[in-house]
XYZ file of C-alpha atoms in Angstrom:
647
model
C -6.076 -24.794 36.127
C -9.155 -23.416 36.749
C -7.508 -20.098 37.963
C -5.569 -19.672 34.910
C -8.480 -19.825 32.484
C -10.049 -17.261 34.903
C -7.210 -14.555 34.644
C -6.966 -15.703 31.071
C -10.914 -14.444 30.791
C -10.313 -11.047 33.054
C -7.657 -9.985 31.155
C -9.502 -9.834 28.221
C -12.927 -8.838 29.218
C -11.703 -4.882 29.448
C -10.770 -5.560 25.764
C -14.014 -6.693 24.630
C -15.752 -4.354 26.712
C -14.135 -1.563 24.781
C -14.968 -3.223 21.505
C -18.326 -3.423 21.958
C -18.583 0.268 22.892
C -16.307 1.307 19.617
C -18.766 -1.652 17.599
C -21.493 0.771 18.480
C -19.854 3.886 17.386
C -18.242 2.497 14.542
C -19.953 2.009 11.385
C -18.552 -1.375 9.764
C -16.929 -1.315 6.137
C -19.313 -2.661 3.230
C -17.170 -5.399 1.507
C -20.308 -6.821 -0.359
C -18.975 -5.271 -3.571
C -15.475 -5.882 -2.941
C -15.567 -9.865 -4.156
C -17.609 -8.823 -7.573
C -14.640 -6.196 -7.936
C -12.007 -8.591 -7.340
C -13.374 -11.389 -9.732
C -14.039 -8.957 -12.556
C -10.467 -7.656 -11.885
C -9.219 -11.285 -12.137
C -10.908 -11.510 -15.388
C -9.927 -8.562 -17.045
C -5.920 -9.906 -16.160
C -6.590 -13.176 -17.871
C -8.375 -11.831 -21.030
C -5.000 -10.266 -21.659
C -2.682 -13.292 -21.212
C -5.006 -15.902 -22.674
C -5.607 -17.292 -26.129
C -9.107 -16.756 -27.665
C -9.741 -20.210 -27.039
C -8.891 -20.888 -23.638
C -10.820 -16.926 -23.086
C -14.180 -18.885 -24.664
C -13.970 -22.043 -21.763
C -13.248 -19.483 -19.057
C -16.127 -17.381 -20.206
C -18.462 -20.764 -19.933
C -16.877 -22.085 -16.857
C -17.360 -18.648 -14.910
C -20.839 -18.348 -16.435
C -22.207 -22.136 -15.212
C -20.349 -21.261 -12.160
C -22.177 -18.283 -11.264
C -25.733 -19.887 -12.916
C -25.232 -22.852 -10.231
C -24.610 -20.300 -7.350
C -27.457 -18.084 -8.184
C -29.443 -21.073 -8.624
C -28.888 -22.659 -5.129
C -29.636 -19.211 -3.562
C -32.683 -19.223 -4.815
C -33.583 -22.814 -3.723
C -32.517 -21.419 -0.302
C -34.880 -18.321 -0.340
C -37.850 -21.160 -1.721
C -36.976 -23.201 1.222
C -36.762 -19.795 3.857
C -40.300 -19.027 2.631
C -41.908 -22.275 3.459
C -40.389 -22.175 6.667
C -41.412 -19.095 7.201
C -45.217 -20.273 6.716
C -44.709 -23.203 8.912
C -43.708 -21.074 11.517
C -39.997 -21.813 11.391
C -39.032 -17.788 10.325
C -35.602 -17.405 10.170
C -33.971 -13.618 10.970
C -31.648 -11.450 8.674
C -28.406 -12.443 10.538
C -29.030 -16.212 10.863
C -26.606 -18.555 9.290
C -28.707 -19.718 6.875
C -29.773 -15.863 5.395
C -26.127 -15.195 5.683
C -25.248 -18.287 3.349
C -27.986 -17.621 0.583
C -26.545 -13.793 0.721
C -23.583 -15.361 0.184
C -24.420 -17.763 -2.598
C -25.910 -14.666 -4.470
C -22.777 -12.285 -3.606
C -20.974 -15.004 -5.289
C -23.279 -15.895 -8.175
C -23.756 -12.461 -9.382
C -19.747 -11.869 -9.132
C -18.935 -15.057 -11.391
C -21.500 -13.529 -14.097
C -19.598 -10.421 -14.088
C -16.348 -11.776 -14.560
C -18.096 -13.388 -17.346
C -19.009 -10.694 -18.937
C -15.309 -9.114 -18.245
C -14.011 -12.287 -19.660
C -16.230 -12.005 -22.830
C -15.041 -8.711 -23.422
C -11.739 -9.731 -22.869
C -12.360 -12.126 -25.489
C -13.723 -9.615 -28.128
C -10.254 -8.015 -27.601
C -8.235 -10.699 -27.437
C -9.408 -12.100 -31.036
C -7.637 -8.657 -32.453
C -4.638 -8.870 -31.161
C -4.637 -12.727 -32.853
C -7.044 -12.928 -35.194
C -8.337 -10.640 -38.161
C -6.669 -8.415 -40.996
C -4.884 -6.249 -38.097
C -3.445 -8.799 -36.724
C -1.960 -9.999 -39.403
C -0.698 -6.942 -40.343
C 0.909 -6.463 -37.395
C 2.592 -10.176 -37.328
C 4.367 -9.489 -41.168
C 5.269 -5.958 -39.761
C 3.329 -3.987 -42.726
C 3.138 -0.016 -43.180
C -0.001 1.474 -42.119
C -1.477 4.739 -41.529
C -3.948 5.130 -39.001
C -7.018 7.857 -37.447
C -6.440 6.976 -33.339
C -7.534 8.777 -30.354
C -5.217 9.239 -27.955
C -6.331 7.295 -24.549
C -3.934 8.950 -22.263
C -1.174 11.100 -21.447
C 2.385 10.618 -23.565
C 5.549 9.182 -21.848
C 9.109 10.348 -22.470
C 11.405 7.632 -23.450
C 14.910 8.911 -23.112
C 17.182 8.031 -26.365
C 20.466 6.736 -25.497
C 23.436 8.771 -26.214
C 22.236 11.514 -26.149
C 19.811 11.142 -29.071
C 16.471 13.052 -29.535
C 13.630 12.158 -27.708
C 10.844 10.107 -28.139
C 7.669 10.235 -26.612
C 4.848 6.233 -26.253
C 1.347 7.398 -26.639
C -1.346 5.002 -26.008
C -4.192 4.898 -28.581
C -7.477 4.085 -29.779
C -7.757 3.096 -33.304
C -10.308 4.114 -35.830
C -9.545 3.525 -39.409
C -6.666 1.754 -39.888
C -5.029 1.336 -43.392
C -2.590 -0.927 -44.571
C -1.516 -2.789 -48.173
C -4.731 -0.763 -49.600
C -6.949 -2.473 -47.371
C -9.222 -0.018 -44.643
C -9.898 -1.492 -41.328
C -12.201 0.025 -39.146
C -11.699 -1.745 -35.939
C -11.374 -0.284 -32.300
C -8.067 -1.794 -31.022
C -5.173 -0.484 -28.703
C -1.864 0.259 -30.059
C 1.246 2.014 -28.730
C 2.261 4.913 -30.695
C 6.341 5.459 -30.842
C 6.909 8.904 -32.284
C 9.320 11.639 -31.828
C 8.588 15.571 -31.995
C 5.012 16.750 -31.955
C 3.773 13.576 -30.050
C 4.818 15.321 -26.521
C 2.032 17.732 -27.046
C -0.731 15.653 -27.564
C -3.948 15.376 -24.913
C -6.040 12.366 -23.749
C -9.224 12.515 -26.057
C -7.281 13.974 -29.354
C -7.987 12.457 -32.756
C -4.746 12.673 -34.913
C -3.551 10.691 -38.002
C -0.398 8.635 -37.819
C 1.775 7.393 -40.322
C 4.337 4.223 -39.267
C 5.788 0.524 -39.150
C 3.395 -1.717 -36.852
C 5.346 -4.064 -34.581
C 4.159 -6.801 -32.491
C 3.332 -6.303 -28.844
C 4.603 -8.437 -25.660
C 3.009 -10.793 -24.619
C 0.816 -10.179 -21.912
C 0.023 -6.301 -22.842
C -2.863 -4.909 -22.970
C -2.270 -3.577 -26.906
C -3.107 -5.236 -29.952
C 0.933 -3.794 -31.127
C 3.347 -0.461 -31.623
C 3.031 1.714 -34.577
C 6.332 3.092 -34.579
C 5.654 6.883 -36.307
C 7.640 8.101 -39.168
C 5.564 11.092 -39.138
C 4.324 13.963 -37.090
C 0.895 13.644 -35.345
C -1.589 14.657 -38.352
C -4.975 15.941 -37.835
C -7.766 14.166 -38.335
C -10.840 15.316 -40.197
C -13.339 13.542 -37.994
C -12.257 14.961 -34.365
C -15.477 14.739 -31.358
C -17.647 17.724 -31.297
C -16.449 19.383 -28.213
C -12.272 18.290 -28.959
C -11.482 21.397 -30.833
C -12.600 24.267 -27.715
C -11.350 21.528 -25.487
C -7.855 22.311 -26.951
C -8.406 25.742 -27.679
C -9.010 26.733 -24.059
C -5.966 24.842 -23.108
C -3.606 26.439 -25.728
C -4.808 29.562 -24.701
C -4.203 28.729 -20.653
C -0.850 27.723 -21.524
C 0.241 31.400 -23.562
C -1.888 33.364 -20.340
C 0.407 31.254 -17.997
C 3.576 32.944 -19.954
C 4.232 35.575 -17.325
C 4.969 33.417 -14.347
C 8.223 32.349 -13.534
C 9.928 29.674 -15.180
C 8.714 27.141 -12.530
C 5.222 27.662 -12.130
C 4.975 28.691 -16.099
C 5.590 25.016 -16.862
C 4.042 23.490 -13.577
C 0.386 25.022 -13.618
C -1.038 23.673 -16.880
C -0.013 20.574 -15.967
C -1.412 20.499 -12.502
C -5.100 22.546 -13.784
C -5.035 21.041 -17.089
C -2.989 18.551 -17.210
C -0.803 19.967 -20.261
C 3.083 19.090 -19.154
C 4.689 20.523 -22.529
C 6.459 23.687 -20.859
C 7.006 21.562 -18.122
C 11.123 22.002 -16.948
C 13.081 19.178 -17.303
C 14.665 19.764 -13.721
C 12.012 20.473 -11.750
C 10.453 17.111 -13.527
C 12.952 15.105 -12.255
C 12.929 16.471 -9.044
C 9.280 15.840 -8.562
C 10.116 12.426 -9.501
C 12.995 11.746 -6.387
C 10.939 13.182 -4.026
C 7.852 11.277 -4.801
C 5.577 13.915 -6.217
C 4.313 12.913 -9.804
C 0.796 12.535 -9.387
C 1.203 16.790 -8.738
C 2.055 17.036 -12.688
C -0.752 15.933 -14.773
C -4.202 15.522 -13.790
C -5.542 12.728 -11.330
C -8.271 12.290 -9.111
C -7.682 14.610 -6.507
C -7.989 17.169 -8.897
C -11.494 15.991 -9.796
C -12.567 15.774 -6.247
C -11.813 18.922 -5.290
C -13.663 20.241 -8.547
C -16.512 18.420 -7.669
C -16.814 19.482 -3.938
C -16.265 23.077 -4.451
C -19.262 22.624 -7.219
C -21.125 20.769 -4.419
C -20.330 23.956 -1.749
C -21.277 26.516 -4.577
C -24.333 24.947 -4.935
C -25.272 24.819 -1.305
C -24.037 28.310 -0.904
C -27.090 29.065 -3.653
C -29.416 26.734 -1.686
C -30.177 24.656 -4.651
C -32.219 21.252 -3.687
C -30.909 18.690 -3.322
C -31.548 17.178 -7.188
C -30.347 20.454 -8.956
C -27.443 20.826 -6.599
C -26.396 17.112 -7.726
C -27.431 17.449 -11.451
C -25.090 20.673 -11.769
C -22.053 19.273 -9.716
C -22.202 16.564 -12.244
C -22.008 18.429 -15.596
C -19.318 20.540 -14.257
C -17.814 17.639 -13.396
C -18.242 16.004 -17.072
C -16.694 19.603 -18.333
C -14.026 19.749 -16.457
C -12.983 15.705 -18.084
C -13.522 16.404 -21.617
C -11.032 19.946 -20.721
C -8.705 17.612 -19.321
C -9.308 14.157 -21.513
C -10.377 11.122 -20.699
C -7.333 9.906 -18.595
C -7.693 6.844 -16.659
C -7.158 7.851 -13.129
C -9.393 11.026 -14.353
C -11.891 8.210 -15.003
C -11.793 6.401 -12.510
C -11.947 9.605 -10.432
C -14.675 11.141 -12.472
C -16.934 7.727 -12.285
C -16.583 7.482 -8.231
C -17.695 10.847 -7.670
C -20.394 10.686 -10.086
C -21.493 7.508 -7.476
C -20.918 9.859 -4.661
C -23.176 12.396 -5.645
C -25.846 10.270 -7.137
C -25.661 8.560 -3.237
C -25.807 11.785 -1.292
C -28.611 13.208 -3.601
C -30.147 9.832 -2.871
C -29.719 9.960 1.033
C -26.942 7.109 1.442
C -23.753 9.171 2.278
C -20.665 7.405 3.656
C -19.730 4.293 1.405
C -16.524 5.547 -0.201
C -15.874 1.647 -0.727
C -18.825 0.386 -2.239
C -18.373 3.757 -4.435
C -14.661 2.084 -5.337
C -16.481 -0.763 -6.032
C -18.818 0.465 -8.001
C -16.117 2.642 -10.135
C -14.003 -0.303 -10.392
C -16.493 -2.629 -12.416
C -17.496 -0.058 -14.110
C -14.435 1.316 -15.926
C -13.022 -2.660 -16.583
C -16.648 -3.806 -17.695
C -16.108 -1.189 -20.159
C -12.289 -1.299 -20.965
C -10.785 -4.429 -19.419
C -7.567 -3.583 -20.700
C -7.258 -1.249 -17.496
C -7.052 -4.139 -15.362
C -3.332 -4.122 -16.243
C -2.491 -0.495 -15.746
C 0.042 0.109 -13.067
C -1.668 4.097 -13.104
C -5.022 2.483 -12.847
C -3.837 0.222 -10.217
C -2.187 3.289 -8.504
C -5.146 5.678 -8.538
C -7.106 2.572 -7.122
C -4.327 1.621 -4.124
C -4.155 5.467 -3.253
C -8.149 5.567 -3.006
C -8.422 2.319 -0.974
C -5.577 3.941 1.721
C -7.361 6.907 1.947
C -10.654 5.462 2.474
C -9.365 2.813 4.828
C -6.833 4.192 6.573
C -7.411 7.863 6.121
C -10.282 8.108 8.863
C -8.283 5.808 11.161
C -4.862 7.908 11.083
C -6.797 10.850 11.631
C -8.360 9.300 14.633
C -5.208 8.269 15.946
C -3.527 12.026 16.359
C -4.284 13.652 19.102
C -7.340 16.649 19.820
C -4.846 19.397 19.933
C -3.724 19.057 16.557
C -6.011 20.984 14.278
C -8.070 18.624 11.986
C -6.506 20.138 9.019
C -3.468 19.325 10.022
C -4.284 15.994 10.747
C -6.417 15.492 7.134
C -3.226 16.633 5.243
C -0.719 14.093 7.431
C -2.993 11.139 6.925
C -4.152 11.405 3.312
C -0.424 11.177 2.222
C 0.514 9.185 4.109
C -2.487 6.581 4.055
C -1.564 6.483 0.190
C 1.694 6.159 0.436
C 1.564 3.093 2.530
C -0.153 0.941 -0.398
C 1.109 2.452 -3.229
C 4.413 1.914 -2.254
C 5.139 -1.433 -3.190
C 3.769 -1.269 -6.746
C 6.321 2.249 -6.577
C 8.688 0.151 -6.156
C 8.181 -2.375 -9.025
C 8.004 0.778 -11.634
C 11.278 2.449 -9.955
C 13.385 0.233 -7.365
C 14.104 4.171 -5.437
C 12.938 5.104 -1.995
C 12.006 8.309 -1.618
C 13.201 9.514 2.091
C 11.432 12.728 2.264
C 8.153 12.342 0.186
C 5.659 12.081 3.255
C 7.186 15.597 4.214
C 7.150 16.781 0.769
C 3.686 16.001 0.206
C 2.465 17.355 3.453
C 3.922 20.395 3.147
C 2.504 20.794 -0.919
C -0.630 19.507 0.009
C -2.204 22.615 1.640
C -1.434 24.492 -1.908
C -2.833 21.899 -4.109
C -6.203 23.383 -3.678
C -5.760 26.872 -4.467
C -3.668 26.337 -7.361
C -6.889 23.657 -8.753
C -9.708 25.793 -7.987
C -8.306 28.765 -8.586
C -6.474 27.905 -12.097
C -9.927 25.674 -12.837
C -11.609 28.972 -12.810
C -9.374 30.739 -14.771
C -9.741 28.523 -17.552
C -12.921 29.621 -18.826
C -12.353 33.349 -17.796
C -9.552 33.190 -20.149
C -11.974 33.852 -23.249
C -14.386 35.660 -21.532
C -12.789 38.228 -18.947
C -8.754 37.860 -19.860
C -7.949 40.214 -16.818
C -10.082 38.163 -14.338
C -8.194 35.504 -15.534
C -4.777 36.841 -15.277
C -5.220 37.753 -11.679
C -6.496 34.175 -10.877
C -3.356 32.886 -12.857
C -1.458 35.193 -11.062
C -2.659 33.680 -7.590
C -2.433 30.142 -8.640
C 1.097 30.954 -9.927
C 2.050 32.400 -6.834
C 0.956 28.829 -4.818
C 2.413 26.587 -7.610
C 6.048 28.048 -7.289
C 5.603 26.955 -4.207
C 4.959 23.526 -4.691
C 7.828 23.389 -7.065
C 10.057 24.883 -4.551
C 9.486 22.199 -1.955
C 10.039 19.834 -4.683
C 13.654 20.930 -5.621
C 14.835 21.667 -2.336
C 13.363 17.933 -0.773
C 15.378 16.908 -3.788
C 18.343 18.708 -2.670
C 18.827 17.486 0.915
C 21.365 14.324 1.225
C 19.679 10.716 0.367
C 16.538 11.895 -0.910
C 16.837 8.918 -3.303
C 18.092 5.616 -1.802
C 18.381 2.628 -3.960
C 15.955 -0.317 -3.589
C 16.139 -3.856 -4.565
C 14.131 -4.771 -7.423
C 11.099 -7.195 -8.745
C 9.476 -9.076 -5.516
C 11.813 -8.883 -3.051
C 11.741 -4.953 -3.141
C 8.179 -5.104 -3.528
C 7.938 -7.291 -0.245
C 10.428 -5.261 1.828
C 8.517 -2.141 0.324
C 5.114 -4.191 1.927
C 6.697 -4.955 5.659
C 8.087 -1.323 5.828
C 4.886 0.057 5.410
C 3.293 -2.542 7.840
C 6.015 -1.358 10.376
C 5.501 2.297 9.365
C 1.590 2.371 10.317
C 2.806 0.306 13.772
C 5.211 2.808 14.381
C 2.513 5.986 13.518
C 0.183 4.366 16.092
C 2.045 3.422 18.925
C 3.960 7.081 18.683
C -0.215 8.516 19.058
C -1.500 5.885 21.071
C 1.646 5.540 23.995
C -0.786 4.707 26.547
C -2.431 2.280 24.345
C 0.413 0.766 23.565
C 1.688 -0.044 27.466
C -2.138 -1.267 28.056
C -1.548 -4.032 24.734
C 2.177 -4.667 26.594
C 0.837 -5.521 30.030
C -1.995 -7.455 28.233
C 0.295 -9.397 26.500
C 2.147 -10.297 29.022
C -0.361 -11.174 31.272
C -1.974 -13.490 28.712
C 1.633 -14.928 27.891
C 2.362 -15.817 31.516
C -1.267 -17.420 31.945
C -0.730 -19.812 28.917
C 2.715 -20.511 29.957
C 1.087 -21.480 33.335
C -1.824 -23.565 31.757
C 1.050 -25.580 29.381
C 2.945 -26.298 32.667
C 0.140 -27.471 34.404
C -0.735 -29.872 31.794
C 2.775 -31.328 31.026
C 2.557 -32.196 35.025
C -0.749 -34.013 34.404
C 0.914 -35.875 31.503
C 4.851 -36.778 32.635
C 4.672 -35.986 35.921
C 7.309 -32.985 35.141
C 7.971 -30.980 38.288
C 7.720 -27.200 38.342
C 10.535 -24.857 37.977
C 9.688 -22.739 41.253
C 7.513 -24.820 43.910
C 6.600 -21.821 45.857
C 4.291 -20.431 43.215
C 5.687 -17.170 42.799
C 3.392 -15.636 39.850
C 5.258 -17.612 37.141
C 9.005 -16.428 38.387
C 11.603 -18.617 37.358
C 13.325 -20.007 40.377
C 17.279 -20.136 41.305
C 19.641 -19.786 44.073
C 20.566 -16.733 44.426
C 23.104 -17.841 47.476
C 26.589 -17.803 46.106
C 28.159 -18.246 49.468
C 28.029 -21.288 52.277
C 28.852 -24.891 52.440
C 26.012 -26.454 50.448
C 25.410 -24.407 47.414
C 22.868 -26.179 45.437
C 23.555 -24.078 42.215
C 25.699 -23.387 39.594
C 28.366 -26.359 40.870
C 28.587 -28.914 43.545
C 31.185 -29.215 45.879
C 33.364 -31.924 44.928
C 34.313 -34.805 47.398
C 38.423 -35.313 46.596
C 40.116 -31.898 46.484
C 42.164 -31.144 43.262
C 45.671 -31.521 43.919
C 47.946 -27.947 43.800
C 51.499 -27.278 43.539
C 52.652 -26.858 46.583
C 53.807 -23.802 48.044
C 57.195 -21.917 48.889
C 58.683 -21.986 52.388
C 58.711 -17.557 53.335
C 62.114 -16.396 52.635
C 63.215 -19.799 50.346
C 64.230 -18.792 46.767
C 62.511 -20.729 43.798
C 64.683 -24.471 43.709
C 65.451 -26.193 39.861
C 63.598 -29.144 38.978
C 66.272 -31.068 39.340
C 68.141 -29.933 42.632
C 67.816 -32.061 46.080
C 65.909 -29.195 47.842
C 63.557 -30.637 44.919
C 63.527 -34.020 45.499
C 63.441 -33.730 49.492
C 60.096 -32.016 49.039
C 58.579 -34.599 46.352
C 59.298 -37.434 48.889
C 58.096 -35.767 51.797
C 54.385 -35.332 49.848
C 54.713 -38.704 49.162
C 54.995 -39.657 52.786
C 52.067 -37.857 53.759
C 54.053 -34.925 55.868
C 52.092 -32.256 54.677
C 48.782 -30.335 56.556
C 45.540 -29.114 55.324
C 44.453 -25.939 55.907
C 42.554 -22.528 54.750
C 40.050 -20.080 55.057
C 37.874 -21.968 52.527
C 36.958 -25.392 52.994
C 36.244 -25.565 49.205
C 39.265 -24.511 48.382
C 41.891 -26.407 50.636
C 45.335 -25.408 50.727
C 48.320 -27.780 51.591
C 51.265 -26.156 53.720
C 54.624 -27.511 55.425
C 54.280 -28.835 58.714
């Protein structure tokens, strides 16, 4: 036994050799932030389902919860300090600093997924309780100032019929039976022409039926608009240029080419109205939405190209970070306050605040961070699937961007490897909640994307800048459009033609079990991605395997012997060979049959040169009584197979 456990332990001490050496080299990935993140998450998910009521106890519950927890930390640290005086000092990675870390990880989480749960609460009592509520439970009239909280969303009529467009909203004034309501409260406005065109961050009027909502969403009800969006006489102070510069974007864009005339507002400024139908849907099979309308990527490539300008002027490192961020703020209130835009515009702001403050590297902790932030502040975005999209493509990118990038070979250029492993390190997570929203696999959006994703940036940077050249130098701006039209008729060409090639768009079950086949194909897709760039890898973790396998099968045998007395399969010790005969030939053949001791009795045999007698005939019966009487002879080549002959 003992020599088991000793190949057992050399088979593995190459392994942890190796991961010490990559310990060292690797930095390890903050998750201190990722529990408060979670929790507050939680929260924000059961404000929405729960009564006001049961909202108040969880608020309590969480609150004592997290009071107890920071409490018992601190008894901890008390206790650390006197030992520390006695003499009895305890180090930073000792169990007992790691529990009261612990205790106050946890403590500080439960009293922010109090406070998510309070606000929760606040919410929740408008969607049951108050004037607007009511209102929207008898199904009154009411006409309403909202600003629009993100982008519209077609909803095809059947038959045929003319579309309609679901805008999510913020209310402001609400009126109904001659009663004015000012209350801040989500609803979902239903309306037909004129609410296509409308922008995250617009304040419009709106004239409809209010309808209850379902339960479990995150609006208070559906106003269901009789009316065309009407504006509103109290609109933000920098809404009106806001739109203004993208009006005018859109009728500068006019020259390009059908395609890219429709696709570059939407992908600079996230305007989709001259979008084509087509080449919408074909963005759609092939997996290439998020190229449309506005999302984070588009903010962080704004934000580093501010960050490069900067250090191309050699600003310090303050100014550098304090201009990066107003462009940044700019370039949200052009494109509304979206949530992914958010969400994108929040982390980056943590980014640069971290670099300007000398702690690079934490793209986690900045998700984190971004994360309680934005549902601390809305918790109704806790049960967006776009929310929960923009976060699942972050999180891939950050975790498994670096590693996928690692894992392709030196001689492909880093470029190439950056714009194979961010798609495809977003892909992987997002795929399964996809899949939920539209039960569709798209078979060629990894290629797709990797072949749009080297013109992404010039068509963002260089239609950004266009934007504001468009009032002050229109021919600057025209040749920039130009350019970025140029690079988006490309993107929209590999969208049609991906769409175009045979089973671009294979069906998928629906509801969890496509979600969870969606989950183990991307499992098996990122197995598959590293053992194709790691062969030799791959053949070490085989022959590791199996040496471990045949060392435990060993160790098991050796201990069923000690316990029954159960003899071995091969006695000669052969390295854990199975053992059987291989000799098929010979008098004593131990294996597959033994040789039995009464041979079976055949038929016996015709005489050479005798025809074949009847049953019946005396030739017949003269042979049965000679076998009876014993006249016949043994013989044969094989003595396990005897044959009987006439003497």
């Amino acid at each position: 036994m003992e020599h088991v456990r000793k190949r057992m332990a050399d088979s593995g001490k190459g392994q942890e050799a190796s991961d010490a050496r990559s310990a060292g080299s690797r930095r390890r990935t903050d998750l201190r932030l990722a529990l408060p993140a979670a929790l507050v998450w939680a929260a924000s998910v059961a404000g929405l389902w729960l009564p006001p009521t049961e909202l108040a106890a969880l608020c309590c519950a969480l609150a004592a919860l997290g009071a107890f927890s920071l409490a018992r930390a601190a008894k901890a640290g008390r206790a650390g300090k006197v030992g520390a005086a006695v003499g009895r000092a305890s180090g930073p990675g000792s169990r007992s600093a790691r529990g009261r870390s612990f205790r106050a990880a946890l403590g500080v989480s439960l009293m922010l997924a109090a406070a998510a749960a309070a606000h929760s609460a606040a919410a929740s009592s408008q969607r049951f309780d108050g004037p607007l509520a009511e209102a929207i439970a008898a199904g009154k009239s009411a006409v309403a100032v909202v600003e629009v909280a993100a982008n519209p969303r077609v909803l095809g009529g059947p038959g045929g019929a003319a579309e309609r467009w679901s805008v999510p909203v913020w209310t402001r004034e609400v009126t109904t039976g001659g009663v004015l309501v000012r209350t801040r409260a989500r609803l979902v406005v239903m309306g037909g022409q004129g609410w296509g065109a409308v922008v995250p961050g617009q304040t419009l009027r709106a004239a409809g039926k209010l309808r209850p909502a379902d339960l479990g969403g995150q609006e208070a009800g559906y106003l269901a608009a009789s009316t065309a969006p009407g504006k509103a006489a109290d609109g933000s102070l920098l809404e009106g240029p806001a739109k203004d510069l993208r009006g005018r974007f859109v009728s500068a864009s006019a020259f390009l080419a059908p395609d890219a005339r429709g696709l570059l507002p939407g992908m600079v400024t996230g305007d989709t109205s001259a979008l084509d139908e087509g080449l919408n849907n074909a963005m759609k099979a092939v997996g290439m939405t998020h190229l449309t309308a506005v999302s984070g990527a588009n903010c962080s490539l704004v934000l580093g190209a501010l960050l490069l300008l900067s250090r191309r002027f050699r600003l310090p490192r303050a100014p550098a970070a304090a201009a990066a961020l107003g462009g940044l703020a700019l370039f949200v209130v052009l494109v509304g306050p979206d949530a992914s835009v958010l969400r994108a515009a929040l982390m980056g702001a943590i980014g640069v605040a971290a670099l300007a403050g000398g702690r690079p590297g934490r793209g986690l902790s900045f998700l984190c961070l971004a994360v309680l932030g934005l549902l601390l502040v809305d918790p109704a975005l806790g049960t967006s699937f776009g929310f929960l999209l923009s976060v699942l493509a972050t999180l891939g990118i950050i975790l498994l961007g670096r590693r996928i990038v690692g894992w392709i070979p030196v001689a492909v250029p880093r470029w190439l490897a950056a714009a194979i492993a961010v798609p495809l390190s977003a892909q992987l997570l997002c795929g399964p909640v996809i899949v939920l929203l539209q039960p569709q696999f798209a078979t060629y959006s990894l290629v797709a994307n990797v072949v749009a994703s080297p013109l992404v940036a010039p068509v963002t940077l260089l239609g950004t800048a266009a934007v504001p050249l468009v009032v002050v130098l229109p021919w600057a701006a025209t040749a920039l459009i130009a350019v970025a039209g140029t690079f988006s008729t490309g993107v929209a060409a590999t969208a049609r033609i991906a769409a175009q090639l045979p089973g671009s768009s294979l069906p998928w079950p629906e509801g969890a079990p496509g979600m969870l086949s969606m989950v183990l194909l991307s499992v098996l897709s990122l197995s598959v991605v590293w053992a194709a760039a790691r062969p030799v890898r791959l053949l070490h973790h085989v022959r590791k395997s199996h040496t471990r396998t045949v060392a435990a099968l060993e160790l098991l045998e050796l201990r069923l012997q000690r316990l029954g007395g159960i003899r071995s399969l091969d006695r000669g010790r052969r390295r854990g060979r199975l053992g059987y005969c291989k000799k098929t030939s010979g008098r004593n053949c131990r294996w597959p049959l033994r040789k039995s001791e009464h041979p079976a009795p055949r038929r016996p045999t015709q005489p050479p040169g005798g025809t074949s007698p009847r049953p019946g005939s005396s030739w017949w019966a003269v042979r049965k009584n000679t076998w009876a009487s014993g006249q016949w002879t043994e013989s044969g080549p094989r003595s396990g197979r005897p044959r009987r002959t006439w003497k």
